[in-house]
Short mmCIF file of C-alpha atoms in Angstrom, two decimals:
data_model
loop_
_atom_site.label_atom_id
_atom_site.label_comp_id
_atom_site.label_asym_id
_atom_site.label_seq_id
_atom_site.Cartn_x
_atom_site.Cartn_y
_atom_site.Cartn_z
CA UNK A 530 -7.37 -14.31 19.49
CA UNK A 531 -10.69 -12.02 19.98
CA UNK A 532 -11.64 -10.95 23.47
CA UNK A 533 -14.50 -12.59 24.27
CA UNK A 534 -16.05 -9.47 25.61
CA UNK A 535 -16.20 -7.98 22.28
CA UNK A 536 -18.33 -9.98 19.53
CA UNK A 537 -16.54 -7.93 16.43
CA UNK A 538 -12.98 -7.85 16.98
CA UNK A 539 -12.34 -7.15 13.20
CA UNK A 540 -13.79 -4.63 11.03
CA UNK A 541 -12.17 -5.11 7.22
CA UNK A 542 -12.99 -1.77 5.14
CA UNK A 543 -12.55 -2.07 1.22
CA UNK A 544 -13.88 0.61 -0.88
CA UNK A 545 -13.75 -0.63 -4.49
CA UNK A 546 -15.25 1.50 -8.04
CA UNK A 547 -15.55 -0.82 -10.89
CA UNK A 548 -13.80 -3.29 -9.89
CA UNK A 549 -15.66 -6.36 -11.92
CA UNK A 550 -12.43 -8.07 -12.93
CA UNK A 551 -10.99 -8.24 -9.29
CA UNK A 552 -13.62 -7.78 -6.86
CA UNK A 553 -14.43 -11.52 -6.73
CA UNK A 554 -10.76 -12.79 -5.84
CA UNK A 555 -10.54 -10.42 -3.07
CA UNK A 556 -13.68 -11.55 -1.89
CA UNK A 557 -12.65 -15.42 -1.94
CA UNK A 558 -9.38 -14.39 -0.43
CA UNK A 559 -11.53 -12.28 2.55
CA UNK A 560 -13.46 -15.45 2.81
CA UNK A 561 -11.12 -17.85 3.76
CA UNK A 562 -9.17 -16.05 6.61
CA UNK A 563 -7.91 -18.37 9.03
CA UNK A 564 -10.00 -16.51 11.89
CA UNK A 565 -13.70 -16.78 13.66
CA UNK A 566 -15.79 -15.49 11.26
CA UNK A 567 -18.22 -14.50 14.14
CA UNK A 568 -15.41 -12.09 15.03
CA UNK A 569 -15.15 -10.07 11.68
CA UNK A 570 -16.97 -8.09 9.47
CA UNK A 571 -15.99 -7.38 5.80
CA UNK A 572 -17.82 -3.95 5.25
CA UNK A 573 -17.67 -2.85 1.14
CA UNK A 574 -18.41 0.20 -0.10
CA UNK A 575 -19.06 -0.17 -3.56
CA UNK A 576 -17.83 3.71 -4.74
CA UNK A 577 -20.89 4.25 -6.93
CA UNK A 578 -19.77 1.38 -9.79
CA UNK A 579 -20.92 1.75 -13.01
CA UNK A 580 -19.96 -1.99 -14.24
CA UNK A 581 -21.26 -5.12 -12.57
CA UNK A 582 -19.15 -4.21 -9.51
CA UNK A 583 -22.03 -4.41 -7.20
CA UNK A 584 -24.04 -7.57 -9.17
CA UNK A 585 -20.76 -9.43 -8.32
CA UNK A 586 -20.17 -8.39 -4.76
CA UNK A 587 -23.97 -9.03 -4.54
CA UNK A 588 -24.21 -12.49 -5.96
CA UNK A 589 -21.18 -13.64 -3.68
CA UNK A 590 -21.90 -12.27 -0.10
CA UNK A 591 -25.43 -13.96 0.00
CA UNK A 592 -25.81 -15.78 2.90
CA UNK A 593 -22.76 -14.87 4.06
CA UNK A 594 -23.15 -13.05 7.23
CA UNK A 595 -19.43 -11.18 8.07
CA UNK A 596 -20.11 -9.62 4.51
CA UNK A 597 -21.72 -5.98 4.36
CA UNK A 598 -22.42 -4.19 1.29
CA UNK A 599 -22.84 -0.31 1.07
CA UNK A 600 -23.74 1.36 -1.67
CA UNK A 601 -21.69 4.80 -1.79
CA UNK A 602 -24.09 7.79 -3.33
CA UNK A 603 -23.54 10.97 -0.53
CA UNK A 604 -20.26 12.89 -0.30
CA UNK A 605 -19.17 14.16 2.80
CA UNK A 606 -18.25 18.11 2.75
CA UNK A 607 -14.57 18.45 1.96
CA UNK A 608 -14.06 14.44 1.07
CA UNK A 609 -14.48 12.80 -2.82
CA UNK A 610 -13.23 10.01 -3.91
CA UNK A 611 -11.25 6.58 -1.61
CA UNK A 612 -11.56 8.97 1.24
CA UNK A 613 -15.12 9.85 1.22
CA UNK A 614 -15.85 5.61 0.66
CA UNK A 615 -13.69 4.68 3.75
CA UNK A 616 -14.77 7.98 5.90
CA UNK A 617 -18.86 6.32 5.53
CA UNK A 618 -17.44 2.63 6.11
CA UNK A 619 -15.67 3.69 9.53
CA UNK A 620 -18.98 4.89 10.93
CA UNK A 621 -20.78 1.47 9.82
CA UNK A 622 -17.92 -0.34 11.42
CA UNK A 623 -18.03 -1.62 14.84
CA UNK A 624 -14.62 -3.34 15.14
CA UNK A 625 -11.96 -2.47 17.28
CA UNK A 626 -9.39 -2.58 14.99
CA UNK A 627 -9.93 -1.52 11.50
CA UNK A 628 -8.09 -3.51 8.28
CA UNK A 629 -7.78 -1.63 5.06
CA UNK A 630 -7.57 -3.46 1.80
CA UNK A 631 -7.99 -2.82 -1.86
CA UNK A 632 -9.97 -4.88 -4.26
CA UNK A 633 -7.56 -5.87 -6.18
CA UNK A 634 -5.74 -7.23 -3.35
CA UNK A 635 -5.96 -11.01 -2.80
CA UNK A 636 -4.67 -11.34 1.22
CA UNK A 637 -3.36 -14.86 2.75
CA UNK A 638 -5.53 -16.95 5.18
CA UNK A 639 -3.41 -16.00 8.23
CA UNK A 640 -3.26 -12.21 7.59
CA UNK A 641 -5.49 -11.08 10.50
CA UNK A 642 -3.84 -12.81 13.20
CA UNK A 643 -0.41 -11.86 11.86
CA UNK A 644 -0.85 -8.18 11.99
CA UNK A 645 -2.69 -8.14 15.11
CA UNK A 646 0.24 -9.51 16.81
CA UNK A 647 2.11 -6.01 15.91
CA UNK A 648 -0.29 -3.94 17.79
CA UNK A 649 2.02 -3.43 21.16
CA UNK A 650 1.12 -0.18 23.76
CA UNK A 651 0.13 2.84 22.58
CA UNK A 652 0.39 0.89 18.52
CA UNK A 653 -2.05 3.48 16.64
CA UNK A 654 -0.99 1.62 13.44
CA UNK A 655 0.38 -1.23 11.48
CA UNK A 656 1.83 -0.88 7.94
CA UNK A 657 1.71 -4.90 6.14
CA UNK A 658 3.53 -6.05 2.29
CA UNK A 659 2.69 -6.35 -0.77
CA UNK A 660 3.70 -7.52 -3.83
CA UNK A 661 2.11 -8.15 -7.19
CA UNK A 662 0.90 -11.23 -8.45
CA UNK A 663 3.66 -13.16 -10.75
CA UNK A 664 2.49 -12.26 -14.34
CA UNK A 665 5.21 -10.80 -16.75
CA UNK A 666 8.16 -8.91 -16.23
CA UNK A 667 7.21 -5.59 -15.48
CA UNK A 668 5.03 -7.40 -12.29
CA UNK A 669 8.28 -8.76 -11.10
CA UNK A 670 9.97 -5.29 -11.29
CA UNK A 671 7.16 -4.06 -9.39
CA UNK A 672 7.39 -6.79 -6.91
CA UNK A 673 10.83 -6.15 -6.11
CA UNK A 674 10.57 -2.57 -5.92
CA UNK A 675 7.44 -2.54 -3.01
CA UNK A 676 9.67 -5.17 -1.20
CA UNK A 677 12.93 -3.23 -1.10
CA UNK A 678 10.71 -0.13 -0.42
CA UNK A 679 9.26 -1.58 2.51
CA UNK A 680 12.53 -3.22 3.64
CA UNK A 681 13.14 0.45 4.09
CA UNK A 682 10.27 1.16 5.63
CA UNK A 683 11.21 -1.87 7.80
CA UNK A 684 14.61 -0.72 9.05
CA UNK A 685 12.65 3.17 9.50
CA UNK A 686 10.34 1.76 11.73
CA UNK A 687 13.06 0.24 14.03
CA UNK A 688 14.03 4.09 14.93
CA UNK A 689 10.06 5.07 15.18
CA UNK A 690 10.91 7.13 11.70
CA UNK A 691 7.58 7.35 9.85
CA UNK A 692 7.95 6.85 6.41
CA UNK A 693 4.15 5.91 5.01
CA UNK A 694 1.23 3.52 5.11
CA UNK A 695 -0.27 1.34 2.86
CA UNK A 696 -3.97 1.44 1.76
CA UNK A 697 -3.94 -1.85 0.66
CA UNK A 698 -2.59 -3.73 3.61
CA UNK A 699 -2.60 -1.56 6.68
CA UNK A 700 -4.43 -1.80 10.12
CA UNK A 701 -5.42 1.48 12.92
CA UNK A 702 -6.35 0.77 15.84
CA UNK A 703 -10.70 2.35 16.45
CA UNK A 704 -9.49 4.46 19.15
CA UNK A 705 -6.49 5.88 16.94
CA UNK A 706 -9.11 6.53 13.89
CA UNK A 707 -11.48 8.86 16.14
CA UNK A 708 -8.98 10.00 17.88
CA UNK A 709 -7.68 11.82 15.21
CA UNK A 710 -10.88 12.31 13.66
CA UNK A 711 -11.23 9.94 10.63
CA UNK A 712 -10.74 11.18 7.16
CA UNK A 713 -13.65 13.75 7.81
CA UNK A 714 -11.08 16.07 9.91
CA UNK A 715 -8.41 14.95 7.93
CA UNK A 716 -9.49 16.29 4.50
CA UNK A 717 -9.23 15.23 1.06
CA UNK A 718 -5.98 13.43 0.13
CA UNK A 719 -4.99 11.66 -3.57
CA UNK A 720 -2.76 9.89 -1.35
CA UNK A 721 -5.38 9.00 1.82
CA UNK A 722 -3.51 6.09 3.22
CA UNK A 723 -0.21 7.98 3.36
CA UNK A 724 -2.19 11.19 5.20
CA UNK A 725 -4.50 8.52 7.95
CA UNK A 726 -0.76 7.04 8.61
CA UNK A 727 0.31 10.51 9.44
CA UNK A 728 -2.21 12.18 11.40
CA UNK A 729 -2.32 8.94 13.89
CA UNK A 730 2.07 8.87 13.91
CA UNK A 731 1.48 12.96 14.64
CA UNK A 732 -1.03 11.92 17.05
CA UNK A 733 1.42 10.57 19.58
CA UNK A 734 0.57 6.85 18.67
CA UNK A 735 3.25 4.40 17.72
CA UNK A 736 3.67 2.49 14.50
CA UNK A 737 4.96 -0.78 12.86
CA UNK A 738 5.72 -2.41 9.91
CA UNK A 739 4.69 -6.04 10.08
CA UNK A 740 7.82 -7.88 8.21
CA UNK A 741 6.83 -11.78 7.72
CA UNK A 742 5.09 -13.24 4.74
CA UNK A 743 2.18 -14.21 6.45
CA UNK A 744 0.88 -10.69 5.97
CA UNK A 745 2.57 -10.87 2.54
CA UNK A 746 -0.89 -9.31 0.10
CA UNK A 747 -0.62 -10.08 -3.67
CA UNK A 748 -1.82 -7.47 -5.63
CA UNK A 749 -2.97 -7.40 -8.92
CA UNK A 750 -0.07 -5.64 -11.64
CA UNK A 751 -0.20 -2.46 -13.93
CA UNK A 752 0.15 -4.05 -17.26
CA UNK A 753 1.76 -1.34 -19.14
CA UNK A 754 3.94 1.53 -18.90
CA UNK A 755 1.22 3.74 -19.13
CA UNK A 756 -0.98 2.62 -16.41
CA UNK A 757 2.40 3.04 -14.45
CA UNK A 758 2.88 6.13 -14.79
CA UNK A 759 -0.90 7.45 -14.20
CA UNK A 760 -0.15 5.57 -10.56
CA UNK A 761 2.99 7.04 -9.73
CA UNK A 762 2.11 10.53 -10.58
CA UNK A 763 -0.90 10.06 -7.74
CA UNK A 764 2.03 8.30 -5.44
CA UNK A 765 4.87 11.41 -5.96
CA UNK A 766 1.94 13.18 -4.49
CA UNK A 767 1.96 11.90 -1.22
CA UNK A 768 6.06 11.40 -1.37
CA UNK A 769 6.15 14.83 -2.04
CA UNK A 770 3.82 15.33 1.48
CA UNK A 771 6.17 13.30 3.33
CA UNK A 772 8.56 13.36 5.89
CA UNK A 773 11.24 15.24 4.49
CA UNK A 774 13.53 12.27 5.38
CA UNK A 775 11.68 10.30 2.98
CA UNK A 776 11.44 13.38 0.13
CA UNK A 777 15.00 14.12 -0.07
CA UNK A 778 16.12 10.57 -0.10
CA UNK A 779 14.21 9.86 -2.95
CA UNK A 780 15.20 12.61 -5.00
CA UNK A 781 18.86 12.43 -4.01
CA UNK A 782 18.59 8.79 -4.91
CA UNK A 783 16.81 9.14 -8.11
CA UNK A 784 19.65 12.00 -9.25
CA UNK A 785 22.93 10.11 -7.70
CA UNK A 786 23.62 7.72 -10.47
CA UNK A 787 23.10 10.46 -13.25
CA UNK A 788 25.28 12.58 -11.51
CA UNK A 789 27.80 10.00 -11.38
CA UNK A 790 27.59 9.53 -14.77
CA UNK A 791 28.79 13.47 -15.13
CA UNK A 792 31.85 13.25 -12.72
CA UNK A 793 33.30 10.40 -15.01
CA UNK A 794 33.82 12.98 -17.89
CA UNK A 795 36.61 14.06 -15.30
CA UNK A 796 37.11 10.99 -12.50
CA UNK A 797 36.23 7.90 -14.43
CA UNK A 798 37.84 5.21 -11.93
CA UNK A 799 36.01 6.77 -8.69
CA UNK A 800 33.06 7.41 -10.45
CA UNK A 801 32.71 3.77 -11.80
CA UNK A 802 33.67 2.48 -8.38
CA UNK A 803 30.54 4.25 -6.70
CA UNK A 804 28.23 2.77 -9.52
CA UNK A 805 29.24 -0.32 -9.03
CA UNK A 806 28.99 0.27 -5.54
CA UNK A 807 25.81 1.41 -5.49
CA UNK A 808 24.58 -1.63 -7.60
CA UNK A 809 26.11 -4.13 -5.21
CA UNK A 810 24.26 -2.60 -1.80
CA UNK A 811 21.24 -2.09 -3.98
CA UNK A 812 21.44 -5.79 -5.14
CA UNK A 813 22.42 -7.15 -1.97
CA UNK A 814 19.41 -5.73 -0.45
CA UNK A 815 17.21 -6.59 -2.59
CA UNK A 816 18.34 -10.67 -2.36
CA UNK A 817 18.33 -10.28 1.18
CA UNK A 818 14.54 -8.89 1.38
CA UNK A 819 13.07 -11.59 -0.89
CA UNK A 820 15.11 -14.31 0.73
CA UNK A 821 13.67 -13.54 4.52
CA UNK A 822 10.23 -13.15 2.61
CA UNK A 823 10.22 -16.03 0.74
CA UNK A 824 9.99 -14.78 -2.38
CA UNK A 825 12.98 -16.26 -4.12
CA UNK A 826 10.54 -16.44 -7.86
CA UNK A 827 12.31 -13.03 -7.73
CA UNK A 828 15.59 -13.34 -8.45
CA UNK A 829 16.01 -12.62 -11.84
CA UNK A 830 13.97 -9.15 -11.00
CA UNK A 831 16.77 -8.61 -8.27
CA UNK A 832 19.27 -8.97 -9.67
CA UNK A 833 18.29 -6.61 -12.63
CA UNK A 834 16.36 -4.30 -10.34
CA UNK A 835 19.18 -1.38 -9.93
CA UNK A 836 18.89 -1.08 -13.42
CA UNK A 837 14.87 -0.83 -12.99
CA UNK A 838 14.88 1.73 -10.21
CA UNK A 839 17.71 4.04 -11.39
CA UNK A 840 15.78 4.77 -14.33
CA UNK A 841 12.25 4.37 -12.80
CA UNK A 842 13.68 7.44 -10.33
CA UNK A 843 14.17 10.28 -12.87
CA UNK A 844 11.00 8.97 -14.70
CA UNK A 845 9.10 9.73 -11.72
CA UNK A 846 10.05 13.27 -10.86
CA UNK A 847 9.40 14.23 -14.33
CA UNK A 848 6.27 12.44 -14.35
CA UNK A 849 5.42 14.16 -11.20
CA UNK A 850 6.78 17.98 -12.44
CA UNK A 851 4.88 17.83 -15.74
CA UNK A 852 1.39 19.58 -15.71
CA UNK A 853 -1.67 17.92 -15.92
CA UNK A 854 -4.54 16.14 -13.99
CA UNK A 855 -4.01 12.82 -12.11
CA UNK A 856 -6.82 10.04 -13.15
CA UNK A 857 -7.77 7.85 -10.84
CA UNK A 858 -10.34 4.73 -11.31
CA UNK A 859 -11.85 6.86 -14.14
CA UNK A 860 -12.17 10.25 -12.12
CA UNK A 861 -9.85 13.42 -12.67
CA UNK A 862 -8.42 15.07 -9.75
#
């Protein structure tokens, strides 16, 4: 519960750029949080918008007093882009714990008291879930492949092995955020979520990743293949910045079935038995994440999910290895 020494407990930082077709379910969601409202403050940095972004964000927030709108027209030296929206909103913020959400993130009523419950001695961070909101198949695929990620990321955390944070559900404490000098000592990062996550982990702080599904955000789905593969070109970015722990594993893992697929030119039995070895632990895990989480409209995408992610894997590194610029929310980087 807040202290009662400290009015704002809460300081919730989105950063949105035309966002007109999501902006107002976040909001709703933001609005109903099962937590004082005195003790909050929603702070929205509307990232210059040239839809009706801000007319929306406008229209709801009135006479709603947790609710601050900024509109984002300076860039800091060295910061463009998510960065430079959530390096402004930190100064405007007077919480002492800062929640970082994206708008097109709805998040459940009793997110805020969930998370806080993670923060333990010396907690610089806290890493939440997400999953997309049940639409079509490729949603479900998606689903299931952020919850077996972050079952990783769970089991990680247990041995203080940093993996990566998430910009749409993650939480820092203040004193962690200065401490390592927001995102205006940090630099520009495609990936800024992944490098704030860092830079507090390298700053001797601790981290967790919050496991439960009531800090379970539903996002808002890529819709085609396309739109897929403009986000995980941006995401192979900060993979490829990670701990190499986290590199390797994913390339060894995206490379080990294919491989697999050679050796049974010359040992078809063993080969076949890894496969369907790998499919079973990659199965099991998957049923076992969405059955803790409570997410058991997913079983269909579990059980086809190896299938998904072996082929997703290779798709990504080329993605990532071919030349070109990333697009982001309608700007080139």
């Amino acid at each position: 519960m807040p202290e009662k020494d400290n009015i704002i407990q809460i300081s919730i930082l989105l950063a949105a750029r035309n966002e007109e077709h999501n902006i107002e379910r976040c909001l709703r969601s933001l609005d109903a949080l099962n937590f004082p409202k005195e003790s909050i403050e929603i702070i929205i940095g509307d990232d210059d918008s040239d839809d009706h972004t801000a007319d929306i964000i406008l229209d709801y927030i009135q006479r709603k007093q947790q609710f601050k709108y900024v509109k984002i027209t300076e860039q800091l030296a060295g910061l463009k882009g998510k960065a430079n929206v959530l390096a402004q909103l930190a100064h405007h913020a007077t919480g002492k714990y800062f929640f970082f959400v994206d708008a097109d993130i709805a998040v459940p009523t009793t997110w805020l008291t969930h998370m806080l419950l993670h923060f333990g001695q010396n907690t610089g961070v806290v890493v939440g879930l997400t999953r997309m909101k049940k639409s079509h198949l490729l949603a479900d695929f998606l689903s299931m492949e952020w919850l077996y990620a972050l079952s990783v990321t769970r089991l990680a955390s247990f041995f203080q092995v940093p993996i990566t944070g998430m910009g749409n559900n993650m939480a820092v404490t203040r004193e962690a955020y200065f401490a390592i000098g927001g995102y205006e000592k940090i630099g520009f990062s495609i990936v800024e979520d992944y490098t704030l996550f860092m830079s507090i982990v390298r700053k001797g702080y601790r981290f967790a990743q919050a496991y439960n599904p009531q800090i379970l955000n539903i996002s808002e789905p890529v819709n085609t293949f396309a739109e897929l593969l403009k986000q995980r070109k941006r995401w192979m970015q900060g993979v490829m910045q990670s701990f190499w722990v986290t590199k390797w594993s994913l390339i060894i893992s995206s490379q080990l079935v294919p491989f697999l697929l050679i050796l049974a030119y010359w040992y078809p039995a063993i080969s076949l038995l890894m496969i369907g070895l790998h499919y079973a632990l990659t199965t099991v895990t998957a049923l076992i994440a969405i059955t803790i989480l409570k997410q058991k409209d997913l079983w269909k995408a579990a059980i086809l999910f190896w299938f998904y992610v072996t082929g997703m894997g290779g798709i990504m590194l080329i993605n990532y290895i071919l030349p070109g610029q990333m697009e982001w929310k309608g700007r080139k980087y």
